[in-house]
mmCIF file of C-alpha atoms in Angstrom:
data_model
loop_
_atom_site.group_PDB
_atom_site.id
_atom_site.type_symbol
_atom_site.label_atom_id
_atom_site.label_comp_id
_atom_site.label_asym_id
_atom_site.label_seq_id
_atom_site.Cartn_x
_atom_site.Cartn_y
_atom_site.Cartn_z
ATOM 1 C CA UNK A 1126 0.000 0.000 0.000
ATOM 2 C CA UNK A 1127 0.941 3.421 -0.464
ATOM 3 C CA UNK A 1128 1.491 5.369 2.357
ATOM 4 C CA UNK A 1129 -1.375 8.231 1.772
ATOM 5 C CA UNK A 1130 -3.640 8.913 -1.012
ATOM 6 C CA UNK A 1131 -2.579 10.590 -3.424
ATOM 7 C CA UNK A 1132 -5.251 13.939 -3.130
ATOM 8 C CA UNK A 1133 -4.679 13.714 0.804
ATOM 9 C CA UNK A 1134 -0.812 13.984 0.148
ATOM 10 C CA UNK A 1135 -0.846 16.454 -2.658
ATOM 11 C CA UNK A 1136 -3.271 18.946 -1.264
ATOM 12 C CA UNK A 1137 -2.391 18.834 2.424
ATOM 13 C CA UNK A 1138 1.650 18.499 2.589
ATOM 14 C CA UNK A 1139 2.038 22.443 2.610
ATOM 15 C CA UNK A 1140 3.383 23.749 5.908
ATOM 16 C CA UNK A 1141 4.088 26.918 6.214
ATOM 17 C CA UNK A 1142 3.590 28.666 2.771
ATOM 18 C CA UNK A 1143 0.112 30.817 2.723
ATOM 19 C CA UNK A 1144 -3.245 30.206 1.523
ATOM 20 C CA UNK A 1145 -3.263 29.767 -1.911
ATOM 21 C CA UNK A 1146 0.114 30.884 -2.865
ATOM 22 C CA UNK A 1147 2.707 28.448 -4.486
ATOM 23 C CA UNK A 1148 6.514 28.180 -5.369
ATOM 24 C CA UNK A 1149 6.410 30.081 -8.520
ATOM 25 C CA UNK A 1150 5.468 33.204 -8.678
ATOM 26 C CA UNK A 1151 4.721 33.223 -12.524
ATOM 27 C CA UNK A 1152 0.803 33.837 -13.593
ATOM 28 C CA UNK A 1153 1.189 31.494 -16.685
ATOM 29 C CA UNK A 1154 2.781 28.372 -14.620
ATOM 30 C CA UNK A 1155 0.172 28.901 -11.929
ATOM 31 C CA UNK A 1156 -2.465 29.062 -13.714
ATOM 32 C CA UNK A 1157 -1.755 25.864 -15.735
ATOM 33 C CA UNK A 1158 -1.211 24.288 -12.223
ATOM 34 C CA UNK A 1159 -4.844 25.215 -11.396
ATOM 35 C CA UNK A 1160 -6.283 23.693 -14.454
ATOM 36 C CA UNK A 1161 -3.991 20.434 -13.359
ATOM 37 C CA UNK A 1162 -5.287 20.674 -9.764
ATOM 38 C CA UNK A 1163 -8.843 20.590 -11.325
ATOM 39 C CA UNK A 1164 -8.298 17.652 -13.570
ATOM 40 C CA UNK A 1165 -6.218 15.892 -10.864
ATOM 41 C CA UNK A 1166 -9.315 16.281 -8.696
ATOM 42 C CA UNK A 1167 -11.341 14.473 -11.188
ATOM 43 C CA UNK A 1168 -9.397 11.464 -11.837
ATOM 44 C CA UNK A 1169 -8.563 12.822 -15.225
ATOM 45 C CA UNK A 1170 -4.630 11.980 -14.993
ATOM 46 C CA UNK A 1171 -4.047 12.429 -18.613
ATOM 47 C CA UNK A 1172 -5.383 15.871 -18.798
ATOM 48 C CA UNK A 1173 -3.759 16.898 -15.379
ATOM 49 C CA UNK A 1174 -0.365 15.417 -16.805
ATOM 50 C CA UNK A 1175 -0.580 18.147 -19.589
ATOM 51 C CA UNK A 1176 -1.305 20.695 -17.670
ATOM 52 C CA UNK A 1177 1.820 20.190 -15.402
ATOM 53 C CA UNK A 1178 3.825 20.286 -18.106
ATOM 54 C CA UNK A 1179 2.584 23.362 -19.373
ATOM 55 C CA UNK A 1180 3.108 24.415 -15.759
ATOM 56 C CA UNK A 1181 6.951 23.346 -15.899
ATOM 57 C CA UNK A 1182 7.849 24.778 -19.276
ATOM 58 C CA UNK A 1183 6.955 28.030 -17.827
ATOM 59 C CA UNK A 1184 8.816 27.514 -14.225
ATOM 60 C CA UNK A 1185 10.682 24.669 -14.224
ATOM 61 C CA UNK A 1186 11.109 25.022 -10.635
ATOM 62 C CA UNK A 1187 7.391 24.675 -9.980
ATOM 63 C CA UNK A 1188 7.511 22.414 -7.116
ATOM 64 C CA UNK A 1189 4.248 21.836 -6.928
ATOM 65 C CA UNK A 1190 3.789 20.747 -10.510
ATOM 66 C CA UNK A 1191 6.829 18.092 -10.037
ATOM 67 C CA UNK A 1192 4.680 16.611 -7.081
ATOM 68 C CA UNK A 1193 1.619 16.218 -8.833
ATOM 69 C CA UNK A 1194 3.373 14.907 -11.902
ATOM 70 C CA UNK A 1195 5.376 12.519 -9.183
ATOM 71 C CA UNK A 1196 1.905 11.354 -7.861
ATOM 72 C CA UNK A 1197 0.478 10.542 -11.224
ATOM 73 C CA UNK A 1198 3.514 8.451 -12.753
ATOM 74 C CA UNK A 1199 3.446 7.004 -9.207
ATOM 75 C CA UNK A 1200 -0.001 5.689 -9.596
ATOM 76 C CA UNK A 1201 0.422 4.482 -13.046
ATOM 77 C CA UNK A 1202 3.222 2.080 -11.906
ATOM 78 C CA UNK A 1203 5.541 4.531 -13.409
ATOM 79 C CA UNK A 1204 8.146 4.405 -10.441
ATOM 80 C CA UNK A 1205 11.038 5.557 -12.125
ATOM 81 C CA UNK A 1206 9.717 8.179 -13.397
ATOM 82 C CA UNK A 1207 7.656 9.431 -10.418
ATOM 83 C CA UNK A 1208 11.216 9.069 -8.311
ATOM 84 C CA UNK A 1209 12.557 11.499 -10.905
ATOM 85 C CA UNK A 1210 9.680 13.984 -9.760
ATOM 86 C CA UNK A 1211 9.693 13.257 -6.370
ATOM 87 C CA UNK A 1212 13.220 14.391 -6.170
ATOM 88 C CA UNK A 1213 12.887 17.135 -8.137
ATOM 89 C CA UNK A 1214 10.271 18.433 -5.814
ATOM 90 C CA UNK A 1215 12.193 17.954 -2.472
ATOM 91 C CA UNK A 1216 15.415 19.765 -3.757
ATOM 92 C CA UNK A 1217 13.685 22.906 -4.827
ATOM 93 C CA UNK A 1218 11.184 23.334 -1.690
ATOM 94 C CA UNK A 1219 11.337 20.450 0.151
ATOM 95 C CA UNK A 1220 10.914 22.185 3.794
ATOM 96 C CA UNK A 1221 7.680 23.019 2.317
ATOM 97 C CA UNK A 1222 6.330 19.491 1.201
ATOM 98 C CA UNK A 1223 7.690 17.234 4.043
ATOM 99 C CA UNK A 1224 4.998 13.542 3.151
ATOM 100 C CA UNK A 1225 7.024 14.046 -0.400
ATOM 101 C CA UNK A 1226 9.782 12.631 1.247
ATOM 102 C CA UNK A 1227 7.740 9.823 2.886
ATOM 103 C CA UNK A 1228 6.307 9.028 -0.507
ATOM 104 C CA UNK A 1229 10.130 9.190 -2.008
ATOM 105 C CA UNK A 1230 10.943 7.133 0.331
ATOM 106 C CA UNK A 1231 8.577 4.450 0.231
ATOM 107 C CA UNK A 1232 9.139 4.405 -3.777
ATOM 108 C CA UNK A 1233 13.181 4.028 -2.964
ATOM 109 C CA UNK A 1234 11.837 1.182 -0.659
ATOM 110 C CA UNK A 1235 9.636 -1.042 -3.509
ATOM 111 C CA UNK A 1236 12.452 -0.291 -5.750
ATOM 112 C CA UNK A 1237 15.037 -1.629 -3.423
ATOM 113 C CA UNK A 1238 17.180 1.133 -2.853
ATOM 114 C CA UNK A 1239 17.088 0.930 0.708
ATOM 115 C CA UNK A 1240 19.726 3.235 1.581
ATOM 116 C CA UNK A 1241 18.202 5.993 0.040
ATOM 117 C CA UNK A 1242 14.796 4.871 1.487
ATOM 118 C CA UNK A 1243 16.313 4.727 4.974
ATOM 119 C CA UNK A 1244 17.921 8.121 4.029
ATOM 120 C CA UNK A 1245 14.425 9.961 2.896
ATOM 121 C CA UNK A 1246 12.323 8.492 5.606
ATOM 122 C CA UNK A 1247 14.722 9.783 7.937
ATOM 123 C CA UNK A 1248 14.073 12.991 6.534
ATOM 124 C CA UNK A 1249 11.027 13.292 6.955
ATOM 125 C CA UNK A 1250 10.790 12.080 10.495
ATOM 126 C CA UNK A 1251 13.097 15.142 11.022
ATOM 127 C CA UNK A 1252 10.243 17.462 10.219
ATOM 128 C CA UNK A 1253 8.671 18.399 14.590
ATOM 129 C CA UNK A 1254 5.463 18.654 12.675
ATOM 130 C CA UNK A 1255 3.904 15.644 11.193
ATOM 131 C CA UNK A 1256 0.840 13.546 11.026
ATOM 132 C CA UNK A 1257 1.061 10.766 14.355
ATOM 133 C CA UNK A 1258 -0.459 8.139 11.514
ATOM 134 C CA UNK A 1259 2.095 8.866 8.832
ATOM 135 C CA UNK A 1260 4.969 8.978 11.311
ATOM 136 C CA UNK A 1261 4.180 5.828 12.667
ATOM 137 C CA UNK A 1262 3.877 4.518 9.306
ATOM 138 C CA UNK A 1263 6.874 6.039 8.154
ATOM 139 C CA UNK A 1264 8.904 4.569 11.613
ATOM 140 C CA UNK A 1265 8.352 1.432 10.839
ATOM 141 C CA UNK A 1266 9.672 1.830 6.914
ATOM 142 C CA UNK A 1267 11.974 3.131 8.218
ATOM 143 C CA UNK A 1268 13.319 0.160 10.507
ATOM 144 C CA UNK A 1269 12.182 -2.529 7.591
ATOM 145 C CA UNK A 1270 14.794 -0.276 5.541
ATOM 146 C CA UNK A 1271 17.170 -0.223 7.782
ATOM 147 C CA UNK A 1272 16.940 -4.371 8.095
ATOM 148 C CA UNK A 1273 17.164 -4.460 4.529
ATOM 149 C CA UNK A 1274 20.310 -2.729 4.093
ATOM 150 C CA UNK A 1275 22.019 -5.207 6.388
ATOM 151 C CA UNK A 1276 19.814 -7.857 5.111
ATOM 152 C CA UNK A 1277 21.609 -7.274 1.649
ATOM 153 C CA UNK A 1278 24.921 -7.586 2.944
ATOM 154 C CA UNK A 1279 24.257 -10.727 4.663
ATOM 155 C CA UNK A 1280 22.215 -13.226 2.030
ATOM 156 C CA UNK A 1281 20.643 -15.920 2.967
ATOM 157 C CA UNK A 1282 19.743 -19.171 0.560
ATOM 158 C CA UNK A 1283 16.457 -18.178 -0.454
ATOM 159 C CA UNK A 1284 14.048 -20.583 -2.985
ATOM 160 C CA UNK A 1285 10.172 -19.373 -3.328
ATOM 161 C CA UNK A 1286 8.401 -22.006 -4.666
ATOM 162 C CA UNK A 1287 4.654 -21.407 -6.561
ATOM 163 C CA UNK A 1288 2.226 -22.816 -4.554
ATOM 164 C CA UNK A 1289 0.557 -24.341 -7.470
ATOM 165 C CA UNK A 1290 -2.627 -22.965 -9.465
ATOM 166 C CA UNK A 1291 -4.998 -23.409 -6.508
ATOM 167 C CA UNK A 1292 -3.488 -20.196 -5.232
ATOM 168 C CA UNK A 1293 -1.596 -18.564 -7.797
ATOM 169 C CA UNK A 1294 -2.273 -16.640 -11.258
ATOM 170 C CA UNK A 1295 -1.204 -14.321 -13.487
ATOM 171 C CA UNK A 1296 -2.243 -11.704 -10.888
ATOM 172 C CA UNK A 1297 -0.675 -10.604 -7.646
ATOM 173 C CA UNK A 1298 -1.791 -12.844 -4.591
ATOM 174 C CA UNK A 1299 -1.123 -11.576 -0.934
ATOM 175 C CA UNK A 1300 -1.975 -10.879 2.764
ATOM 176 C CA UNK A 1301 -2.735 -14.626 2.793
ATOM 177 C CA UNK A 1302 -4.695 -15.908 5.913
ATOM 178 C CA UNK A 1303 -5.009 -20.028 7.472
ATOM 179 C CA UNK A 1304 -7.429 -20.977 9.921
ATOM 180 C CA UNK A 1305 -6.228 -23.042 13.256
ATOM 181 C CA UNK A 1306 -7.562 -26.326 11.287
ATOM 182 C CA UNK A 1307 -5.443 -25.547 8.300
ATOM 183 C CA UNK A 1308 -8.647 -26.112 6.204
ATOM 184 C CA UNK A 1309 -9.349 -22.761 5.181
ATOM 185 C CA UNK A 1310 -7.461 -20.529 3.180
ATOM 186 C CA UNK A 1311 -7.715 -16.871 2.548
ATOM 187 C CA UNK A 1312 -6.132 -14.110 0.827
ATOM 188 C CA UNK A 1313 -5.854 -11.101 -1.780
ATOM 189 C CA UNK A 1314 -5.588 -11.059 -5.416
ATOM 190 C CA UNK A 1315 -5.084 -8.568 -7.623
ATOM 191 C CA UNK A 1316 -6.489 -8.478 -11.180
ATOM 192 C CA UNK A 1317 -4.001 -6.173 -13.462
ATOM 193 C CA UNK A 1318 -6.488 -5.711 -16.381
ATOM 194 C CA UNK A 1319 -9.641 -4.833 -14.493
ATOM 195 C CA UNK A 1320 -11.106 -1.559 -13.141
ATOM 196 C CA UNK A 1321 -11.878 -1.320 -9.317
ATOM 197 C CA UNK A 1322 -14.585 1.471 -8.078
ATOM 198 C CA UNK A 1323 -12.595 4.240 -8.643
ATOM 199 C CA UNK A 1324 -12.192 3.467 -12.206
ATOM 200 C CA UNK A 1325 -8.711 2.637 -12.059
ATOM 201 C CA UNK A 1326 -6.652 -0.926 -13.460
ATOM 202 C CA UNK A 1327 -6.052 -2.977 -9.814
ATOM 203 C CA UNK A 1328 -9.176 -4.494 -8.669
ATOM 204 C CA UNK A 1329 -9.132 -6.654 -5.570
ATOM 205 C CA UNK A 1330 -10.771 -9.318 -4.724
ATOM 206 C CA UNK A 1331 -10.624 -12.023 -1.606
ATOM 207 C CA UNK A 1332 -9.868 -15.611 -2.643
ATOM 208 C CA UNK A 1333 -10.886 -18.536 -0.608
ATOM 209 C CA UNK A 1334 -10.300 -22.084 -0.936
ATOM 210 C CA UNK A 1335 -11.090 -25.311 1.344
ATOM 211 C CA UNK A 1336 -9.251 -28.976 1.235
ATOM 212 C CA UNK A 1337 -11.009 -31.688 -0.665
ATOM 213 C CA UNK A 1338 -11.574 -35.090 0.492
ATOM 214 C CA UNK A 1339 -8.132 -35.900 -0.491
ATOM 215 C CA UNK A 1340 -6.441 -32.756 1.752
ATOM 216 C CA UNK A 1341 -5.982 -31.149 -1.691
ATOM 217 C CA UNK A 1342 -6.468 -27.523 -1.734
ATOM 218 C CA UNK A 1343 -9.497 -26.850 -4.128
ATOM 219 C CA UNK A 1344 -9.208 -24.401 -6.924
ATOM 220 C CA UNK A 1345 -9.542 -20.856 -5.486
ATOM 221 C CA UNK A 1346 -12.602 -18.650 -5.872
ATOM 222 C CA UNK A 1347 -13.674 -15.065 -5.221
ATOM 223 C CA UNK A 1348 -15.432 -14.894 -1.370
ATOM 224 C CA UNK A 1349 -18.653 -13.233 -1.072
ATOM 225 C CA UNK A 1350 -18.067 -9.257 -0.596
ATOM 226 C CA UNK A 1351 -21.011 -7.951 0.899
ATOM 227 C CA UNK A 1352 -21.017 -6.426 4.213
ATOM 228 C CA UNK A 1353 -22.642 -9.355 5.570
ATOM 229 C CA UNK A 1354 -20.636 -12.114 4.048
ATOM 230 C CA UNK A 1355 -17.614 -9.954 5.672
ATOM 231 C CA UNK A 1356 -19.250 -9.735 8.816
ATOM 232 C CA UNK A 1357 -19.843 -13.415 9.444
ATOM 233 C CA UNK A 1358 -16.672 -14.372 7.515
ATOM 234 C CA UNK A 1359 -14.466 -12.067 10.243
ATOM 235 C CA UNK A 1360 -16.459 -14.032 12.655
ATOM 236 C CA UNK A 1361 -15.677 -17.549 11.890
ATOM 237 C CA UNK A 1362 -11.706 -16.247 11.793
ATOM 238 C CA UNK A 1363 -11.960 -14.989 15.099
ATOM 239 C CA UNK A 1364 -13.335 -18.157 16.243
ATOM 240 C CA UNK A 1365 -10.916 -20.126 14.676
ATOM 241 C CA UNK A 1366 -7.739 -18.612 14.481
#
């Protein structure tokens, strides 16, 4: 997961400039940034990706404009790219944008580039004024970072096997859950190609499967999602777990 929405991050990470003032002072780059901000705010990336670069040929120092371009490449799976941004952001007013560096970070993390993750979240736990849920969020990056730098230094043998196609897909599987009878099995998948409710590729689904009469895991299949089904489903874990 990301560590904060993208909107939340981009409209709320200003700390001490004024109301509705920016990093450049030049009409033409500001307003293109405004027409970005409105497109951004309507989950029209494309549009709010042209903007920002209208916004940048006129100030390419627009800080703001780097982090909304950094938020959009970030959310199209464009990491190298939105690391580019990110850090283009943070050296020309980074006192200004302090989650930047806790989304920098985090992308340095997933990237593996933990040194400069370990480097950036440290950073931004520097700031006195921060959100309690990002910190904490940010401290324990911050320490999986840190573990990972040694980690690298120090490999271990390491073989991941597939756990056979009653679990596994072309998709991304994770946060897997067993109950205490080891007869139920629970987890996350991904699906690349489809839309979720916001509109965007990356819907999730839970995936459960049960043993067969054989103690043969049984082909995986989406769990009921209602509120209900969640309800009563939470339930039986709690019982059995």
């Amino acid at each position: 997961f990301m560590l904060a929405s993208s909107s939340v991050s981009l409209m709320q990470c200003q700390t001490s400039l004024p109301p509705k003032t920016y990093t450049s002072t030049n009409k033409k780059a500001v307003k293109a940034f405004e027409e970005a901000k409105k497109a951004f705010e309507a989950k029209n990336d494309a549009e709010a990706e042209k903007h920002c670069l209208k916004a940048l040929k006129e100030d390419p120092d627009f800080s703001e404009a780097h982090s909304m371009l950094a938020y959009i490449y970030r959310d199209a799976g464009k990491y190298d790219k939105s690391i580019e941004e990110f850090e283009k952001s943070v050296a020309k007013a980074g006192a200004y944008f302090p989650n930047n560096y806790a989304e920098l970070g985090e992308l340095y993390y997933y990237t593996a580039d933990y040194k400069k993750a370990s480097e950036t979240f440290g950073k931004f736990l520097a700031f006195p004024r921060v959100h309690p849920m990002l910190k904490e969020k940010v401290e324990h990056f911050k320490q999986c970072a840190d573990f990972s730098v040694e980690a690298v230094k120090n490999p271990k043998p390491f073989k991941p096997k597939n756990a056979g196609a009653a679990f596994n897909s072309e998709d991304d599987e994770y946060f897997p859950t067993v109950t205490a009878d080891n007869g139920t099995f629970l987890y996350t998948r991904k699906y690349k190609q489809q839309e979720n409710c916001s509109g965007e590729k990356g819907q999730e689904d839970f995936m459960i499967t049960t043993r067969d009469q054989n103690g043969e895991w049984k082909k995986s299949t989406p769990f009921a999602t209602t509120i209900g089904a969640l309800i009563v489903f939470g339930s039986y874990f709690s019982a059995t777990e």
